Coordinates of C-alpha atoms in Angstrom, one line a residue:
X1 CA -8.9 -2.1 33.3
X2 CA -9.8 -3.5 30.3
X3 CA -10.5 -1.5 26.8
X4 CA -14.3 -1.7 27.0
X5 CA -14.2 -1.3 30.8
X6 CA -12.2 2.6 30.1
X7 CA -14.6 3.0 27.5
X8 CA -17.6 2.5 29.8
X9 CA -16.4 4.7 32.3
X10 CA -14.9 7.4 29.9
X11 CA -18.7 7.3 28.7
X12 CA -19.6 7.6 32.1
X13 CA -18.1 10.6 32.6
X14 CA -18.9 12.8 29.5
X15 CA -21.2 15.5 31.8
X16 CA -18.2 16.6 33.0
X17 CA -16.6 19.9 32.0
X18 CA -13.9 20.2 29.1
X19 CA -11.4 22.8 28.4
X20 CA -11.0 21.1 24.8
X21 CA -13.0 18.7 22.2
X22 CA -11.9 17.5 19.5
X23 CA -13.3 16.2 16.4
X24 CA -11.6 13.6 14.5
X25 CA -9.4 10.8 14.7
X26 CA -7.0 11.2 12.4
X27 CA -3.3 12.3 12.7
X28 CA -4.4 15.8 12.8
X29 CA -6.5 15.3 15.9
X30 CA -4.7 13.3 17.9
X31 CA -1.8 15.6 17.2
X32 CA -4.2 18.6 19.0
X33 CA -4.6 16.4 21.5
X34 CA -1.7 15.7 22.5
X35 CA -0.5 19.2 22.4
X36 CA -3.8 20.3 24.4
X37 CA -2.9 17.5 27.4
X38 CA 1.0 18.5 27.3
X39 CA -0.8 22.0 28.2
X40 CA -2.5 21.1 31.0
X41 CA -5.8 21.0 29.6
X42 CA -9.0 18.7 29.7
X43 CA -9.5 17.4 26.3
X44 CA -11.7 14.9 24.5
X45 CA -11.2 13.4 21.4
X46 CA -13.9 12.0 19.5
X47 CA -14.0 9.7 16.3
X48 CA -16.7 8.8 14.1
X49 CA -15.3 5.4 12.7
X50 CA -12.3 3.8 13.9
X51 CA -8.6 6.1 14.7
X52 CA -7.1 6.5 11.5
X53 CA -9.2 4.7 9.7
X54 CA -9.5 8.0 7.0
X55 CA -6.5 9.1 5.5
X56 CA -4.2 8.6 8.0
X57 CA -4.1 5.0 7.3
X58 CA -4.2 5.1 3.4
X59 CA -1.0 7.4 2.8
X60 CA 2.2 6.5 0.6
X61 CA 3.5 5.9 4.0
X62 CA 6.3 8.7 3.7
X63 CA 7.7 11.5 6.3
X64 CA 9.1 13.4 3.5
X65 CA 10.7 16.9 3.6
X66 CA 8.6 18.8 1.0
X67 CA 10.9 18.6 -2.0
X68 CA 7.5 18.8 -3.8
X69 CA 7.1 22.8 -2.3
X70 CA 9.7 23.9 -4.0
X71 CA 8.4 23.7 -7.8
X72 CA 5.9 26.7 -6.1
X73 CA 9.3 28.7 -4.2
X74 CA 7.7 27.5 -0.9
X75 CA 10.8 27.2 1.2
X76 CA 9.7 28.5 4.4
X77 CA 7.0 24.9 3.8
X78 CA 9.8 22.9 2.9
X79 CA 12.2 24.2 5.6
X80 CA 9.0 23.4 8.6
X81 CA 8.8 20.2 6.3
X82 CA 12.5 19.1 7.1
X83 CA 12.8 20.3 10.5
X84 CA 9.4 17.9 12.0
X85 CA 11.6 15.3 10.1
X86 CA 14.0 15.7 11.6
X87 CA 12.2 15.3 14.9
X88 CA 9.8 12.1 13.6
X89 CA 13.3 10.6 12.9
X90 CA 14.9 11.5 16.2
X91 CA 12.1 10.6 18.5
X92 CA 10.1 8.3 16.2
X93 CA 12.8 5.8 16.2
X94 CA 11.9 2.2 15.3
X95 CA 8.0 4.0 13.8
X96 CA 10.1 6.6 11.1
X97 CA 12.7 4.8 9.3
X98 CA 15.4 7.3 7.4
X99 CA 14.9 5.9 3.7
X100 CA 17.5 6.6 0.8
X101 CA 15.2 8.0 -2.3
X102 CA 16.6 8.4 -6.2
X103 CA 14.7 10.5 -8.7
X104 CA 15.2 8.1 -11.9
X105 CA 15.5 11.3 -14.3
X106 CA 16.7 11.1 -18.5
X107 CA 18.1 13.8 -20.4
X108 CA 15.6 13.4 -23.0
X109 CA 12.6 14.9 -20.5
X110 CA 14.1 18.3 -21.1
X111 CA 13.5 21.2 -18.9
X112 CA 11.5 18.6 -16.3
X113 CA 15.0 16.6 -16.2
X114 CA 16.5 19.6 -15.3
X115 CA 14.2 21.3 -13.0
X116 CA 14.1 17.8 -10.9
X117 CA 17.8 17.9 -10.7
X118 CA 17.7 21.8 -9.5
X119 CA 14.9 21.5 -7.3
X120 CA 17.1 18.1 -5.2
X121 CA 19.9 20.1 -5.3
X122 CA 18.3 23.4 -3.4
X123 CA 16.4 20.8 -1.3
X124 CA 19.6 18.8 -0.3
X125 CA 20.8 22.3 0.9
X126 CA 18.1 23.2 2.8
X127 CA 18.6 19.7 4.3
X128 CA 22.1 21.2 6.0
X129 CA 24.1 18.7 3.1
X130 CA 26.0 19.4 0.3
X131 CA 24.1 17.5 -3.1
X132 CA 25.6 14.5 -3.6
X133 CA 26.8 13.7 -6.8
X134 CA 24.5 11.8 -9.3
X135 CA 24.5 8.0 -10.1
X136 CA 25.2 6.9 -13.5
X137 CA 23.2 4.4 -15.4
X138 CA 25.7 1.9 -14.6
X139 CA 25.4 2.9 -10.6
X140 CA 21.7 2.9 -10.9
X141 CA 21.6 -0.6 -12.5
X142 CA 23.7 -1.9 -9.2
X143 CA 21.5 -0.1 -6.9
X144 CA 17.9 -0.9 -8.4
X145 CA 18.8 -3.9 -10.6
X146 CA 14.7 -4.1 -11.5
X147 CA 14.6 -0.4 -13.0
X148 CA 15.3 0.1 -16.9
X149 CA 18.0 -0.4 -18.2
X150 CA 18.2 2.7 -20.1
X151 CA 21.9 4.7 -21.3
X152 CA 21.9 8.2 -20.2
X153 CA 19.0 7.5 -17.2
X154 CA 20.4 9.3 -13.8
X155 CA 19.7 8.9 -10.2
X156 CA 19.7 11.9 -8.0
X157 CA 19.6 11.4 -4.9
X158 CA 18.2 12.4 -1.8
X159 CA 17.0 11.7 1.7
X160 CA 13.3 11.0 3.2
X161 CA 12.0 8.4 5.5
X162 CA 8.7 5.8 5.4
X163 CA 6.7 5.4 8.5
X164 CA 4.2 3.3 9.6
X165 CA 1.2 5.9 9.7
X166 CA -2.0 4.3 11.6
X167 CA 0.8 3.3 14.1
X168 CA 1.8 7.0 15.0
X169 CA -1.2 7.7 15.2
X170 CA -2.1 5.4 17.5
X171 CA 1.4 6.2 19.5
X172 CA 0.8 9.8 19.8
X173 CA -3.0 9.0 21.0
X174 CA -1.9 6.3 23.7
X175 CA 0.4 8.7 24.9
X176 CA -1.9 11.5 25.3
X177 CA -4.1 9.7 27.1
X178 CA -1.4 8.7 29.5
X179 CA -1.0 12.0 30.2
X180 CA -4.5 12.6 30.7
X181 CA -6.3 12.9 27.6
X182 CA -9.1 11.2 26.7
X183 CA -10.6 9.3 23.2
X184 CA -13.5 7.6 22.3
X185 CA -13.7 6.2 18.4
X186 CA -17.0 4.8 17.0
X187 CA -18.3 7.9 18.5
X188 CA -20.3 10.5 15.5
X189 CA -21.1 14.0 16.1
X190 CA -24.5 14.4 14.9
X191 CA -24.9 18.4 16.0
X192 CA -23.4 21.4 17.5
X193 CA -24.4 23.1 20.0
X194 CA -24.6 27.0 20.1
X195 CA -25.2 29.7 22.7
X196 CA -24.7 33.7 22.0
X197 CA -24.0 32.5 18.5
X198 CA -20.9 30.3 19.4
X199 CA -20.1 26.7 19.2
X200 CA -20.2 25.4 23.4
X201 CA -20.1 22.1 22.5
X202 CA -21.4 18.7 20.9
X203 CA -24.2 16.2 20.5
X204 CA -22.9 13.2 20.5
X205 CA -23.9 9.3 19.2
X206 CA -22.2 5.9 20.0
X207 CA -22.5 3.7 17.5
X208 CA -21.0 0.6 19.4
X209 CA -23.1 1.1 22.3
X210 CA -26.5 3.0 21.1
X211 CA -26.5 6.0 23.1
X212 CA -26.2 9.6 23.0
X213 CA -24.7 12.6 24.7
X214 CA -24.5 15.8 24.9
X215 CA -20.8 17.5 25.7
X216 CA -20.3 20.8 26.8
X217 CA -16.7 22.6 26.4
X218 CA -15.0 25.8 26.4
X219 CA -13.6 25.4 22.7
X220 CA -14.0 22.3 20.0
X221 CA -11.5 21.8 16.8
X222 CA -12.7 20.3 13.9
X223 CA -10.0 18.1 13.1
X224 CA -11.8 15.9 10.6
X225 CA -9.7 15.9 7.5
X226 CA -11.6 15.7 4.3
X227 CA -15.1 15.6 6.5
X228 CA -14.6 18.8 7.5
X229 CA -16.8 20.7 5.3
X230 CA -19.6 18.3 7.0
X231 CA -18.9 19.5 10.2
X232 CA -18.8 23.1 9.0
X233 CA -22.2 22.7 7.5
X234 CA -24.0 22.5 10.8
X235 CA -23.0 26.5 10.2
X236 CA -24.1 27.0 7.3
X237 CA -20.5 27.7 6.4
X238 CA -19.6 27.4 2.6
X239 CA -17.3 24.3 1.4
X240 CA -14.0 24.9 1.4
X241 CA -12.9 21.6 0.4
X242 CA -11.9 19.3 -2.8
X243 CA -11.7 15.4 -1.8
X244 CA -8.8 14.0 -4.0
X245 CA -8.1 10.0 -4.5
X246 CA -4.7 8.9 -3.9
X247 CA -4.7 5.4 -4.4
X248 CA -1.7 2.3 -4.2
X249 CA -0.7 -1.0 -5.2
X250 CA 1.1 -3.4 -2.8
X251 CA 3.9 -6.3 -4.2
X252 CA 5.9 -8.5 -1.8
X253 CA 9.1 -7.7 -1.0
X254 CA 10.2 -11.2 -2.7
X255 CA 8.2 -10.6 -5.9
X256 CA 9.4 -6.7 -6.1
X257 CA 12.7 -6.2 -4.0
X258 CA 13.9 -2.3 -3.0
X259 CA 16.5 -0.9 -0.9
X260 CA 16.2 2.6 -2.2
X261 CA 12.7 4.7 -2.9
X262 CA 12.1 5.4 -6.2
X263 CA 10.3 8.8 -8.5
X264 CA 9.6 8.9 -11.4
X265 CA 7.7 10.4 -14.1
X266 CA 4.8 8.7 -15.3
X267 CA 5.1 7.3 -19.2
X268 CA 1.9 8.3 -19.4
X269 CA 1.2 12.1 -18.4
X270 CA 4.6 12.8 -16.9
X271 CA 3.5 12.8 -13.3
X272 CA 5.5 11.6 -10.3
X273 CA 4.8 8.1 -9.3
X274 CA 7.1 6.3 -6.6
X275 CA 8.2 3.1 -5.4
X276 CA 8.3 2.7 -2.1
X277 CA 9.8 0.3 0.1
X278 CA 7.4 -0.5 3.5
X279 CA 7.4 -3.1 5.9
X280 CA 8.0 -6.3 3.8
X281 CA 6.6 -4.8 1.0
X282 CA 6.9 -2.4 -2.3
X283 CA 4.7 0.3 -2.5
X284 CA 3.3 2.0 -5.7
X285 CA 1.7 5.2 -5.9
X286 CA -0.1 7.3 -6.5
X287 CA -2.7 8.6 -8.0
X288 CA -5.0 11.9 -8.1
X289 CA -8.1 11.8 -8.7
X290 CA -11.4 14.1 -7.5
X291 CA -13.3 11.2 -5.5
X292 CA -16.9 11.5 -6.4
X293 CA -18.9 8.4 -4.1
X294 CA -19.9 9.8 -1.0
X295 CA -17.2 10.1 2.0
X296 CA -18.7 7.7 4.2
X297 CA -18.4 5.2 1.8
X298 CA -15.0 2.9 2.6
X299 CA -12.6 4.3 -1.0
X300 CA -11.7 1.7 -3.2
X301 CA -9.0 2.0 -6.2
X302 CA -10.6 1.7 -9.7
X303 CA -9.9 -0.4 -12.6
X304 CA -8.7 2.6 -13.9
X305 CA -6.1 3.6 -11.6
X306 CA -4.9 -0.3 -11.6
X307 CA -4.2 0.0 -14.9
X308 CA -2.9 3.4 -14.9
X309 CA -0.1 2.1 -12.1
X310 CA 0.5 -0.7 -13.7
X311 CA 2.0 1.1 -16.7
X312 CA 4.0 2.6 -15.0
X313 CA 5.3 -0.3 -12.7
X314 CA 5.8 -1.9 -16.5
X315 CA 7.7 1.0 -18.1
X316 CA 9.9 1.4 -15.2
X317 CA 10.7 -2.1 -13.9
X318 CA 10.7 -4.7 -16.4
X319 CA 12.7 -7.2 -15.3
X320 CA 10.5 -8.5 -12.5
X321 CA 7.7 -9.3 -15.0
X322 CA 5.2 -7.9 -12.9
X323 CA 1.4 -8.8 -13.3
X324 CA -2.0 -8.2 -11.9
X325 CA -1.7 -11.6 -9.8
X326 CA 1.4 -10.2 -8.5
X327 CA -0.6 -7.7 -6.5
X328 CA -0.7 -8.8 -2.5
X329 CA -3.1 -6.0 -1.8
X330 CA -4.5 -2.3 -3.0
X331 CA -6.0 0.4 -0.8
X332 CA -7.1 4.0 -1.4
X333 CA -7.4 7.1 0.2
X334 CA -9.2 10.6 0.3
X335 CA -6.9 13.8 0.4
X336 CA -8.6 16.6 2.7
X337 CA -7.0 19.3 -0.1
X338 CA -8.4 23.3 0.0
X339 CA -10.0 23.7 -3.3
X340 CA -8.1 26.7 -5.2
X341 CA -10.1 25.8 -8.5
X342 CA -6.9 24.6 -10.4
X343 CA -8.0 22.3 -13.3
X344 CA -5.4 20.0 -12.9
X345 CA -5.8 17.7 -8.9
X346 CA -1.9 17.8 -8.7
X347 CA -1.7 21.2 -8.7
X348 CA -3.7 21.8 -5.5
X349 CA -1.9 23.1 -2.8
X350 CA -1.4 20.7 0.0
X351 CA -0.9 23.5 2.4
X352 CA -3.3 23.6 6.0
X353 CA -5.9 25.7 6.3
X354 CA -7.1 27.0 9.9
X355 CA -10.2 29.0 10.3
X356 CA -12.8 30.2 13.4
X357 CA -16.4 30.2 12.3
X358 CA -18.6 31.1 15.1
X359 CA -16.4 30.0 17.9
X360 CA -15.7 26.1 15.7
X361 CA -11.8 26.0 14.8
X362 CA -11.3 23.7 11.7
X363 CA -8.1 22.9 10.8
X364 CA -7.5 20.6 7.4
X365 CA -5.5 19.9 4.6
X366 CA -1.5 19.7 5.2
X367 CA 0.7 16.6 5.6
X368 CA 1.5 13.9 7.9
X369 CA 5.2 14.9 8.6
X370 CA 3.7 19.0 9.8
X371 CA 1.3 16.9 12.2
X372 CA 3.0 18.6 15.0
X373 CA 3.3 22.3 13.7
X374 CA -0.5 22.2 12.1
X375 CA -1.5 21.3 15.7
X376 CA 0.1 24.1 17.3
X377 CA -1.3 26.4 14.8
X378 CA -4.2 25.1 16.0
X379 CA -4.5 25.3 19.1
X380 CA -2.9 29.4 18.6
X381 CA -6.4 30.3 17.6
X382 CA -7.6 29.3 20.8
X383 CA -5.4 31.6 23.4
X384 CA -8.0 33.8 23.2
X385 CA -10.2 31.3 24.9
X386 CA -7.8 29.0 26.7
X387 CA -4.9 31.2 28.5
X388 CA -3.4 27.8 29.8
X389 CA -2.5 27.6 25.9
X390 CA 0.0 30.2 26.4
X391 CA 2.6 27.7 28.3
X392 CA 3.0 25.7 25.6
X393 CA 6.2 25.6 24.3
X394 CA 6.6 25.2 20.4
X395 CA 9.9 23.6 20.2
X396 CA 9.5 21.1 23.0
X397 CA 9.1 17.4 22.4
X398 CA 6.8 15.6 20.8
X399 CA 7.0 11.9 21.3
X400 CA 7.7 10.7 24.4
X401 CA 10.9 8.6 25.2
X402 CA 9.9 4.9 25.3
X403 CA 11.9 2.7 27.5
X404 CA 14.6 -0.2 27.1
X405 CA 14.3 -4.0 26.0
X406 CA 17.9 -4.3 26.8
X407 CA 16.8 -7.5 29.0
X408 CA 14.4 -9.0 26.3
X409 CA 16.2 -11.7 23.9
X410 CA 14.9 -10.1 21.2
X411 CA 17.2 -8.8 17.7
X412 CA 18.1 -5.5 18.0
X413 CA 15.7 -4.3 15.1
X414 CA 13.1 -6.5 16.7
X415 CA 13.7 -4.2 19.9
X416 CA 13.2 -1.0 18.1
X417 CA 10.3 -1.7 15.9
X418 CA 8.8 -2.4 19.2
X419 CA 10.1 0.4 21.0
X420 CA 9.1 3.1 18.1
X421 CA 5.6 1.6 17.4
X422 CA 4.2 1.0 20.8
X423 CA 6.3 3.2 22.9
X424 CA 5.8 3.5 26.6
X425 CA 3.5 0.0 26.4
X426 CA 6.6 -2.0 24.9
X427 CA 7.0 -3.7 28.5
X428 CA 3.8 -4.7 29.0
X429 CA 3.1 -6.0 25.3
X430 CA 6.7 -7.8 25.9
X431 CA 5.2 -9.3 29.3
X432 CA 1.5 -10.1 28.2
X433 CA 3.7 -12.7 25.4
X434 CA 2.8 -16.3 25.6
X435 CA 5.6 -18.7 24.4
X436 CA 6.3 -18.3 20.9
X437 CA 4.6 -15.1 20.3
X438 CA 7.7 -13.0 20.6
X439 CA 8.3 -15.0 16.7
X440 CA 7.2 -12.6 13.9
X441 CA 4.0 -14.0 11.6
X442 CA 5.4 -15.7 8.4
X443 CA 6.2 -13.3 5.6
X444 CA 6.0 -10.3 7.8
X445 CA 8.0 -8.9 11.0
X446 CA 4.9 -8.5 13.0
X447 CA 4.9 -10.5 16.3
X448 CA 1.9 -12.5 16.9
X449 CA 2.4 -10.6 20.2
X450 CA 1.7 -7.5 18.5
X451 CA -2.1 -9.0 18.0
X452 CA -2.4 -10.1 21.7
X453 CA -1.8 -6.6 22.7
X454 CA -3.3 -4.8 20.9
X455 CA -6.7 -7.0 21.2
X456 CA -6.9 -6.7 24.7
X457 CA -5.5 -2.6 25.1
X458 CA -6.0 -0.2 22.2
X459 CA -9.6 0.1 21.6
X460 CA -10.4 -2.4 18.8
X461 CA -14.4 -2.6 17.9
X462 CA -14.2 -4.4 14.7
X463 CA -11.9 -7.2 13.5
X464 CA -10.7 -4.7 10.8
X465 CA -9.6 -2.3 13.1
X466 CA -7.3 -5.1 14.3
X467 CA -5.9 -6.6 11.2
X468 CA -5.6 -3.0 8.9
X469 CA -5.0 -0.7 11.0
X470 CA -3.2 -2.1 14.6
X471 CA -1.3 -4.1 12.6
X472 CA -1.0 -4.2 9.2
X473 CA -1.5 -7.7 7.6
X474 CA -4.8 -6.8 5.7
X475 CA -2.0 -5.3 3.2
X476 CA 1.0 -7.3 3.8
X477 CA -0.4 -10.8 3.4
X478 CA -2.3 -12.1 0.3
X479 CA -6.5 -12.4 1.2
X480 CA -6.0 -10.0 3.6
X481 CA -4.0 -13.0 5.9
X482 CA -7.3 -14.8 5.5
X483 CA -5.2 -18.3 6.1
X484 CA -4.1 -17.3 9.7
X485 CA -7.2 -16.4 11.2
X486 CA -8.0 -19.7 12.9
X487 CA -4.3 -18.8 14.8
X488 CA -5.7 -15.0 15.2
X489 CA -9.1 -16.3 16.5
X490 CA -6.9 -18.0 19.4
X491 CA -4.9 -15.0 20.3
X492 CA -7.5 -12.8 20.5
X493 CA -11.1 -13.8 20.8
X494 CA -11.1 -13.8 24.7
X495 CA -9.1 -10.8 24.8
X496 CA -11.7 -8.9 22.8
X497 CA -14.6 -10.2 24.6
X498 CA -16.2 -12.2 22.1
X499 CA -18.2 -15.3 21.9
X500 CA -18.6 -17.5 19.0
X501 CA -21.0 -16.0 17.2
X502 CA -19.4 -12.6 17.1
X503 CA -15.9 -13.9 15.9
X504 CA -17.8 -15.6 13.3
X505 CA -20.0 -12.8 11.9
X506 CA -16.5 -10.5 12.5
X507 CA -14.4 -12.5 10.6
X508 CA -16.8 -12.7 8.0
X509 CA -17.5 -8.8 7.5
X510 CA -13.9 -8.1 7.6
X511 CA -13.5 -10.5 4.8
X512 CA -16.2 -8.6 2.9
X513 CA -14.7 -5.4 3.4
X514 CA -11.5 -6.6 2.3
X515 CA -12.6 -8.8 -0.7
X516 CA -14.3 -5.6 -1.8
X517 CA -12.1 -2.5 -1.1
X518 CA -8.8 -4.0 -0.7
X519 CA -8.5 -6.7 -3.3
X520 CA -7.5 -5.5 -7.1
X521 CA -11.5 -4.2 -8.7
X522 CA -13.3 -6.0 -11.1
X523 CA -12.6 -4.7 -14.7
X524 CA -15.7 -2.5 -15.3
X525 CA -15.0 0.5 -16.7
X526 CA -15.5 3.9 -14.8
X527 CA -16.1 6.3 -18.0
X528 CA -15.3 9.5 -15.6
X529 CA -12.5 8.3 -14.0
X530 CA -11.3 7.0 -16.9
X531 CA -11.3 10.6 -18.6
X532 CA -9.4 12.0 -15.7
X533 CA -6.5 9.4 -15.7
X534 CA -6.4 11.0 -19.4
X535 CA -6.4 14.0 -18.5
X536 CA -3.1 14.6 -16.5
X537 CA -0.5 16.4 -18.1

């Protein structure tokens, strides 16, 4: 059945009863969902744009352990934070890759040198390890030949891992629909609906196909990240909410060359930035900023936070020479963060928040890596309403076990990028291959296979969802791989149904969208913004 065949008939069949919708397609959500199926129950996800196309797309691309927590004696967070590591790691394989991290700390910051070197050394603990020791500036100069060259300037070391975050995702949502889920994106809930003064279900409107529905179920989540408060306000229910910027430079691997992640303090303001190694690429990030344009808007990084990463990139890495036309791509994201009132962004908490107003469980807030744990909290305030809840077991898997390519002549790595990002599909993507599209795209390890699939299988509406969130070459290659999409259009233009005219006007909106949001800004200055940059301390 083909992806706008299932999509017909899941339509089709919306009258039908539900145990469970959800609302959102983020990582939140389709971690819910995935928990609700492995319960037994009905559930219906439901996305108003594309899945992950909201934060869970735009993060520094890190399953990190929480070393940040303990600066606020949070280690019961930071010990949750290290265990669903641990379990990304284990069962993520090929998707979450273990990544070596230094904190590039100097003498000369005083009490924050030694506070950073405390804080890994109690985190290192809680890891189960006993803190390595320190590199010296000569050690550090072998290990990141690119950072300053600076006597006295210490690495300390310590262990995260990066991941691949629109992929997961869409891993954990393929496999809870194989287990009986189901998900609809391009799908916006435009009401709630209410009996005895409790939420019974939703009004729904398909913005691909130009419809509406109405769903009735026994519960519905709100697992809409930073649009929760929107969803909430069909309540009446007071926000609850403060949207925060992050936003991220991109450098080729070639121009910008890492084998180790990278914090350090800002020269500016003394806040953490970090270089991080992803895909065939260098991260840099990021920044914190309250995001004033409205949410529905696609986020874009300003001139402002350009610059701002840029000094840092400067202060830190000389060697490389690094410039603006250095820059393969940008991209921004909003931070669903529970308001607390702090002046200062950073000093939000990033902890979850789950509440039940009139029957409507929101959850928001929180971090990727907890995705797991934030959906079993949940789905606990449902029992009440869903016994079946009650079998779920806490500690039992998350990701399923995808199978072999022992048989496929493919490099071992090859094999488990494969394996951790498309899981139990691997075969079939392996066996849908034409010949030469088991070879990876020039200047990235993608398989032009990847495309193939992923066209024809995991729900793509727009050419964007394709080329920034399926795969990821809208930040890996310069113009948004602008130069291979007469070789894309070949791949994938029958398998998405198209004709002509539709590529064309595609090809031509995604190179809009990327021109505008994912290229570096134009220089205008953004007085606010500008202020706030300023601001951090």
């Amino acid at each position: 059945m083909s992806a706008s065949t299932a999509r017909e008939a899941l339509w089709g069949a919306l009258a039908r009863p539900w145990d469970l919708i959800i609302i959102g397609g983020g990582i939140t959500g389709a971690s819910v969902l995935r928990e609700a199926t492995r319960a037994g129950l009905k559930a219906l996800l439901v996305e108003q744009r594309d899945f992950a196309w909201g934060t869970s797309s735009r993060s520094t691309k890190l399953v990190h352990g929480g070393l940040r927590y303990l600066a606020n004696g949070d280690v019961p967070m930071v010990r949750q934070s290290i265990r669903e590591r641990k379990r990304l790691l284990a069962e993520g394989n090929g998707l979450v890759v273990p990544l070596d991290f230094l904190l590039a700390s100097h003498p000369r910051e005083g009490g924050k040198h030694w506070q950073g070197r405390a804080g890994i050394f109690v985190y290192e603990l809680l890891t189960g390890r006993w803190p390595r020791g320190n590199h010296s500036s000569h050690r550090l100069r072998e290990l990141v030949p690119s950072l300053v060259q600076e006597e006295g300037l210490l690495g300390v070391p310590y262990d995260e891992a990066w991941v691949d975050d629109a992929r997961l995702v869409l891993r954990i949502l393929r496999e809870a629909m194989a287990a009986g889920g189901s998900a609809l994106n391009y799908v916006r809930v435009t009401g709630l609906l209410r009996e005895k003064g409790r939420v019974t279900g939703v009004e729904l409107s398909d913005t691909v196909g130009r419809r509406s529905a109405t769903v009735r179920a026994r519960a519905v989540v709100n697992a809409t990240g930073v649009w929760a408060d929107q969803v909430r306000a069909h309540l009446s229910a007071a926000p609850r909410l403060r949207p925060l910027r992050g936003s991220h430079l991109v450098f080729s691997s070639r121009r910008f060359p890492l084998t180790h992640g990278i914090s350090f303090r800002h020269p500016r303001d003394g806040r953490f930035v970090c270089a991080v190694p992803w895909e065939d690429s260098t991260l840099v990030g990021t920044t914190d900023l309250d995001h004033r344009p409205s949410l529905d808007e696609e986020p874009s990084i300003s001139p402002e936070e350009v610059a701002y990463l840029m000094e840092a990139v400067e202060a830190r890495f000389p060697s490389p020479r690094l410039t603006l036309d250095d820059v393969v791509s940008c991209y921004a994201g909003v931070r669903p963060v529970i308001s607390s009132g702090e002046n200062d962004p950073s000093k939000e908490s990033r902890e979850h928040l789950v509440l039940e107003e009139e029957g409507l469980v929101t959850v928001t807030g929180g971090k990727l890596t907890t995705c797991r744990a934030i959906a079993h909290d949940a789905l606990r305030a449902l029992r009440h309403r869903l016994p079946g809840l009650a079998a779920l077991k806490t500690e039992g898997p998350f990701l399923d076990t995808p199978p072999s390519l022992d048989g496929v002549p493919l490099a071992a790595p090859v094999r488990m990028r494969l394996r951790g990002r498309y899981g139990a599909d691997v075969p079939a993507l392996v066996e849908a291959a034409r010949p030469g599209e088991l070879d990876a795209i020039p200047g990235t390890s993608t398989l032009w296979a990847e495309l193939r699939w992923a066209a024809r299988s995991e729900d793509v509406v727009h050419l964007e969802d394709l080329l920034l969130r399926r795969v990821r070459l809208g930040l890996l290659l310069p113009n948004g791989g602008e130069e291979h999409l007469p070789v894309l259009r070949e791949l994938c233009q029958r398998e998405l149904g198209w004709d002509d005219a539709h590529w064309e006007s595609e090809a031509r909106a995604y190179l809009t969208l990327w021109r505008t949001h994912y290229a570096l800004p134009g220089q205008q200055r953004a007085p606010r913004e500008s202020q706030a940059l300023a601001a951090h301390r």
